[in-house]
mmCIF file of C-alpha atoms in Angstrom:
data_model
loop_
_atom_site.group_PDB
_atom_site.id
_atom_site.type_symbol
_atom_site.label_atom_id
_atom_site.label_comp_id
_atom_site.label_asym_id
_atom_site.label_seq_id
_atom_site.Cartn_x
_atom_site.Cartn_y
_atom_site.Cartn_z
ATOM 1 C CA UNK A 1 35.472 13.716 -121.703
ATOM 2 C CA UNK A 2 33.514 10.451 -121.798
ATOM 3 C CA UNK A 3 29.726 10.553 -121.724
ATOM 4 C CA UNK A 4 27.513 7.616 -120.399
ATOM 5 C CA UNK A 5 23.643 7.447 -120.927
ATOM 6 C CA UNK A 6 20.930 4.908 -120.699
ATOM 7 C CA UNK A 7 19.456 3.200 -123.896
ATOM 8 C CA UNK A 8 15.880 4.398 -124.953
ATOM 9 C CA UNK A 9 13.925 1.559 -123.390
ATOM 10 C CA UNK A 10 15.635 1.861 -120.038
ATOM 11 C CA UNK A 11 15.229 5.698 -120.097
ATOM 12 C CA UNK A 12 11.503 5.282 -120.727
ATOM 13 C CA UNK A 13 10.875 2.730 -117.990
ATOM 14 C CA UNK A 14 12.965 4.798 -115.238
ATOM 15 C CA UNK A 15 11.088 8.066 -116.231
ATOM 16 C CA UNK A 16 7.628 7.048 -117.111
ATOM 17 C CA UNK A 17 6.562 3.572 -116.145
ATOM 18 C CA UNK A 18 4.980 4.767 -112.881
ATOM 19 C CA UNK A 19 2.421 6.839 -114.933
ATOM 20 C CA UNK A 20 0.557 3.903 -116.594
ATOM 21 C CA UNK A 21 0.659 1.867 -113.559
ATOM 22 C CA UNK A 22 -0.618 4.571 -111.309
ATOM 23 C CA UNK A 23 -3.505 5.016 -113.583
ATOM 24 C CA UNK A 24 -4.114 1.399 -113.659
ATOM 25 C CA UNK A 25 -4.033 1.103 -110.036
ATOM 26 C CA UNK A 26 -6.401 4.139 -109.587
ATOM 27 C CA UNK A 27 -8.771 2.311 -111.949
ATOM 28 C CA UNK A 28 -8.598 -0.793 -109.681
ATOM 29 C CA UNK A 29 -9.026 1.473 -106.527
ATOM 30 C CA UNK A 30 -12.195 3.072 -108.105
ATOM 31 C CA UNK A 31 -13.623 -0.358 -108.820
ATOM 32 C CA UNK A 32 -12.808 -1.636 -105.106
ATOM 33 C CA UNK A 33 -14.474 1.542 -103.821
ATOM 34 C CA UNK A 34 -17.541 1.278 -106.095
ATOM 35 C CA UNK A 35 -17.647 -2.637 -104.974
ATOM 36 C CA UNK A 36 -18.005 -1.472 -101.148
ATOM 37 C CA UNK A 37 -21.590 -0.927 -101.725
ATOM 38 C CA UNK A 38 -21.997 -4.689 -102.383
ATOM 39 C CA UNK A 39 -19.558 -6.022 -99.848
ATOM 40 C CA UNK A 40 -17.237 -4.703 -97.233
ATOM 41 C CA UNK A 41 -14.684 -7.173 -98.131
ATOM 42 C CA UNK A 42 -13.601 -4.835 -101.030
ATOM 43 C CA UNK A 43 -12.039 -2.662 -98.365
ATOM 44 C CA UNK A 44 -9.054 -5.100 -98.395
ATOM 45 C CA UNK A 45 -8.207 -4.501 -102.132
ATOM 46 C CA UNK A 46 -8.970 -0.815 -101.845
ATOM 47 C CA UNK A 47 -6.250 -0.548 -98.992
ATOM 48 C CA UNK A 48 -3.721 -2.657 -100.915
ATOM 49 C CA UNK A 49 -4.128 -0.428 -104.006
ATOM 50 C CA UNK A 50 -3.559 2.769 -101.898
ATOM 51 C CA UNK A 51 -0.470 1.315 -100.430
ATOM 52 C CA UNK A 52 0.874 0.117 -103.825
ATOM 53 C CA UNK A 53 0.073 3.644 -105.288
ATOM 54 C CA UNK A 54 1.785 5.322 -102.502
ATOM 55 C CA UNK A 55 5.073 3.130 -102.446
ATOM 56 C CA UNK A 56 5.371 3.093 -106.244
ATOM 57 C CA UNK A 57 5.155 6.565 -106.512
ATOM 58 C CA UNK A 58 7.384 7.269 -103.356
ATOM 59 C CA UNK A 59 10.116 5.029 -105.135
ATOM 60 C CA UNK A 60 9.812 6.949 -108.452
ATOM 61 C CA UNK A 61 10.151 10.380 -106.874
ATOM 62 C CA UNK A 62 13.144 9.158 -104.963
ATOM 63 C CA UNK A 63 14.694 8.050 -108.361
ATOM 64 C CA UNK A 64 13.764 11.475 -110.008
ATOM 65 C CA UNK A 65 15.996 13.102 -107.469
ATOM 66 C CA UNK A 66 18.908 10.776 -107.538
ATOM 67 C CA UNK A 67 19.147 9.482 -111.250
ATOM 68 C CA UNK A 68 20.828 11.445 -113.734
ATOM 69 C CA UNK A 69 20.271 10.112 -117.189
ATOM 70 C CA UNK A 70 23.510 11.602 -118.524
ATOM 71 C CA UNK A 71 26.817 11.344 -116.812
ATOM 72 C CA UNK A 72 30.078 13.040 -118.355
ATOM 73 C CA UNK A 73 33.470 12.069 -116.822
ATOM 74 C CA UNK A 74 36.727 14.013 -117.088
ATOM 75 C CA UNK A 75 39.928 13.565 -115.162
ATOM 76 C CA UNK A 76 38.818 15.374 -111.966
ATOM 77 C CA UNK A 77 34.921 15.205 -111.775
ATOM 78 C CA UNK A 78 31.729 13.692 -112.726
ATOM 79 C CA UNK A 79 28.918 15.894 -114.239
ATOM 80 C CA UNK A 80 25.500 14.489 -113.896
ATOM 81 C CA UNK A 81 22.607 16.130 -115.714
ATOM 82 C CA UNK A 82 19.363 15.292 -117.439
ATOM 83 C CA UNK A 83 17.525 14.582 -114.242
ATOM 84 C CA UNK A 84 13.774 13.691 -114.830
ATOM 85 C CA UNK A 85 11.642 16.797 -114.660
ATOM 86 C CA UNK A 86 14.413 18.818 -113.465
ATOM 87 C CA UNK A 87 17.246 20.976 -115.135
ATOM 88 C CA UNK A 88 19.580 20.534 -112.408
ATOM 89 C CA UNK A 89 23.132 19.667 -112.939
ATOM 90 C CA UNK A 90 25.427 18.108 -110.199
ATOM 91 C CA UNK A 91 29.129 18.188 -110.231
ATOM 92 C CA UNK A 92 30.900 15.569 -108.050
ATOM 93 C CA UNK A 93 34.636 15.653 -107.730
ATOM 94 C CA UNK A 94 36.311 12.286 -107.482
ATOM 95 C CA UNK A 95 38.411 13.302 -104.502
ATOM 96 C CA UNK A 96 35.191 14.165 -102.685
ATOM 97 C CA UNK A 97 33.533 10.780 -102.990
ATOM 98 C CA UNK A 98 33.473 9.226 -99.589
ATOM 99 C CA UNK A 99 30.988 6.235 -100.074
ATOM 100 C CA UNK A 100 29.865 3.718 -102.740
ATOM 101 C CA UNK A 101 27.169 1.516 -102.184
ATOM 102 C CA UNK A 102 24.631 -0.745 -103.974
ATOM 103 C CA UNK A 103 24.939 -3.252 -106.752
ATOM 104 C CA UNK A 104 28.106 -5.334 -106.645
ATOM 105 C CA UNK A 105 29.266 -3.138 -103.486
ATOM 106 C CA UNK A 106 26.407 -4.482 -101.427
ATOM 107 C CA UNK A 107 26.114 -7.879 -102.816
ATOM 108 C CA UNK A 108 22.712 -6.963 -104.376
ATOM 109 C CA UNK A 109 23.153 -6.836 -108.314
ATOM 110 C CA UNK A 110 19.721 -5.312 -109.006
ATOM 111 C CA UNK A 111 20.312 -2.472 -106.660
ATOM 112 C CA UNK A 112 21.472 0.801 -108.248
ATOM 113 C CA UNK A 113 25.050 1.979 -107.569
ATOM 114 C CA UNK A 114 24.840 5.008 -105.115
ATOM 115 C CA UNK A 115 27.820 7.537 -105.119
ATOM 116 C CA UNK A 116 27.911 9.949 -102.140
ATOM 117 C CA UNK A 117 29.727 13.145 -102.052
ATOM 118 C CA UNK A 118 30.734 13.949 -98.574
ATOM 119 C CA UNK A 119 31.736 17.614 -99.128
ATOM 120 C CA UNK A 120 28.310 18.645 -100.697
ATOM 121 C CA UNK A 121 26.209 15.991 -98.971
ATOM 122 C CA UNK A 122 24.851 14.784 -102.345
ATOM 123 C CA UNK A 123 24.011 11.291 -103.344
ATOM 124 C CA UNK A 124 23.601 10.365 -107.060
ATOM 125 C CA UNK A 125 22.774 6.711 -108.305
ATOM 126 C CA UNK A 126 22.702 4.975 -111.510
ATOM 127 C CA UNK A 127 21.370 1.585 -112.586
ATOM 128 C CA UNK A 128 23.364 -1.256 -114.164
ATOM 129 C CA UNK A 129 21.565 -0.550 -117.398
ATOM 130 C CA UNK A 130 23.643 2.430 -117.966
ATOM 131 C CA UNK A 131 25.644 1.980 -121.111
ATOM 132 C CA UNK A 132 29.329 1.195 -120.547
ATOM 133 C CA UNK A 133 28.664 0.834 -116.879
ATOM 134 C CA UNK A 134 31.734 -1.284 -116.235
ATOM 135 C CA UNK A 135 34.021 1.369 -117.944
ATOM 136 C CA UNK A 136 32.271 4.060 -115.700
ATOM 137 C CA UNK A 137 32.948 2.077 -112.423
ATOM 138 C CA UNK A 138 36.621 1.549 -113.542
ATOM 139 C CA UNK A 139 37.033 5.149 -113.940
ATOM 140 C CA UNK A 140 35.402 6.081 -110.583
ATOM 141 C CA UNK A 141 37.509 3.382 -108.764
ATOM 142 C CA UNK A 142 40.612 4.463 -110.286
ATOM 143 C CA UNK A 143 40.054 8.231 -109.661
ATOM 144 C CA UNK A 144 38.697 8.162 -105.849
ATOM 145 C CA UNK A 145 41.145 8.378 -103.038
ATOM 146 C CA UNK A 146 43.431 5.355 -102.787
ATOM 147 C CA UNK A 147 42.247 4.254 -99.215
ATOM 148 C CA UNK A 148 38.576 4.300 -100.192
ATOM 149 C CA UNK A 149 39.417 2.306 -103.441
ATOM 150 C CA UNK A 150 41.384 -0.198 -101.703
ATOM 151 C CA UNK A 151 38.527 -0.579 -99.042
ATOM 152 C CA UNK A 152 35.891 -1.153 -101.745
ATOM 153 C CA UNK A 153 38.136 -3.683 -103.547
ATOM 154 C CA UNK A 154 38.718 -5.425 -100.378
ATOM 155 C CA UNK A 155 35.106 -5.700 -99.639
ATOM 156 C CA UNK A 156 34.492 -7.213 -103.122
ATOM 157 C CA UNK A 157 37.236 -9.820 -102.690
ATOM 158 C CA UNK A 158 35.676 -10.606 -99.334
ATOM 159 C CA UNK A 159 32.148 -11.044 -100.902
ATOM 160 C CA UNK A 160 33.549 -12.986 -103.616
ATOM 161 C CA UNK A 161 35.372 -15.438 -101.269
ATOM 162 C CA UNK A 162 32.290 -15.904 -99.150
ATOM 163 C CA UNK A 163 30.085 -16.642 -102.290
ATOM 164 C CA UNK A 164 32.828 -19.056 -103.526
ATOM 165 C CA UNK A 165 32.835 -20.898 -100.189
ATOM 166 C CA UNK A 166 29.074 -21.094 -100.048
ATOM 167 C CA UNK A 167 29.036 -22.793 -103.306
ATOM 168 C CA UNK A 168 31.570 -25.494 -102.130
ATOM 169 C CA UNK A 169 29.650 -26.120 -99.244
ATOM 170 C CA UNK A 170 26.621 -26.785 -101.377
ATOM 171 C CA UNK A 171 28.590 -29.391 -103.306
#
């Protein structure tokens, strides 16, 4: 059984970075609200801070549900555990994977890879900061159903061809 985890820095950022950022934005929000006594223009920064606090924490709560920090792979399944603030364990059989999106599969390298299990209707995601990410993706692509694997590889070839053509047109 192979185990994939995140390095310490990435683990800390993905788990806890929203906490100091939210505290800092609440401080700015407090200052903006106090400044409302002086000028009503301070309503704009206060509104921006409220939106930033909301969307930052919404993003992180979504990560907490989908990002396992430990992925174990054997011949038939992936066992995902160590979710932030949760003790849940998700088992995904390779034959049940019906969709893989994100990162190289969608053309956006910074987007996390999302794997959807159609049978359990579960989606897990992992970032490219995962140690040995290429090995994990190779294992997943080799173990999923052949037609799904061929479809993903064809998409990658097509995207690579389009990027190559765009580069040639620029020259």
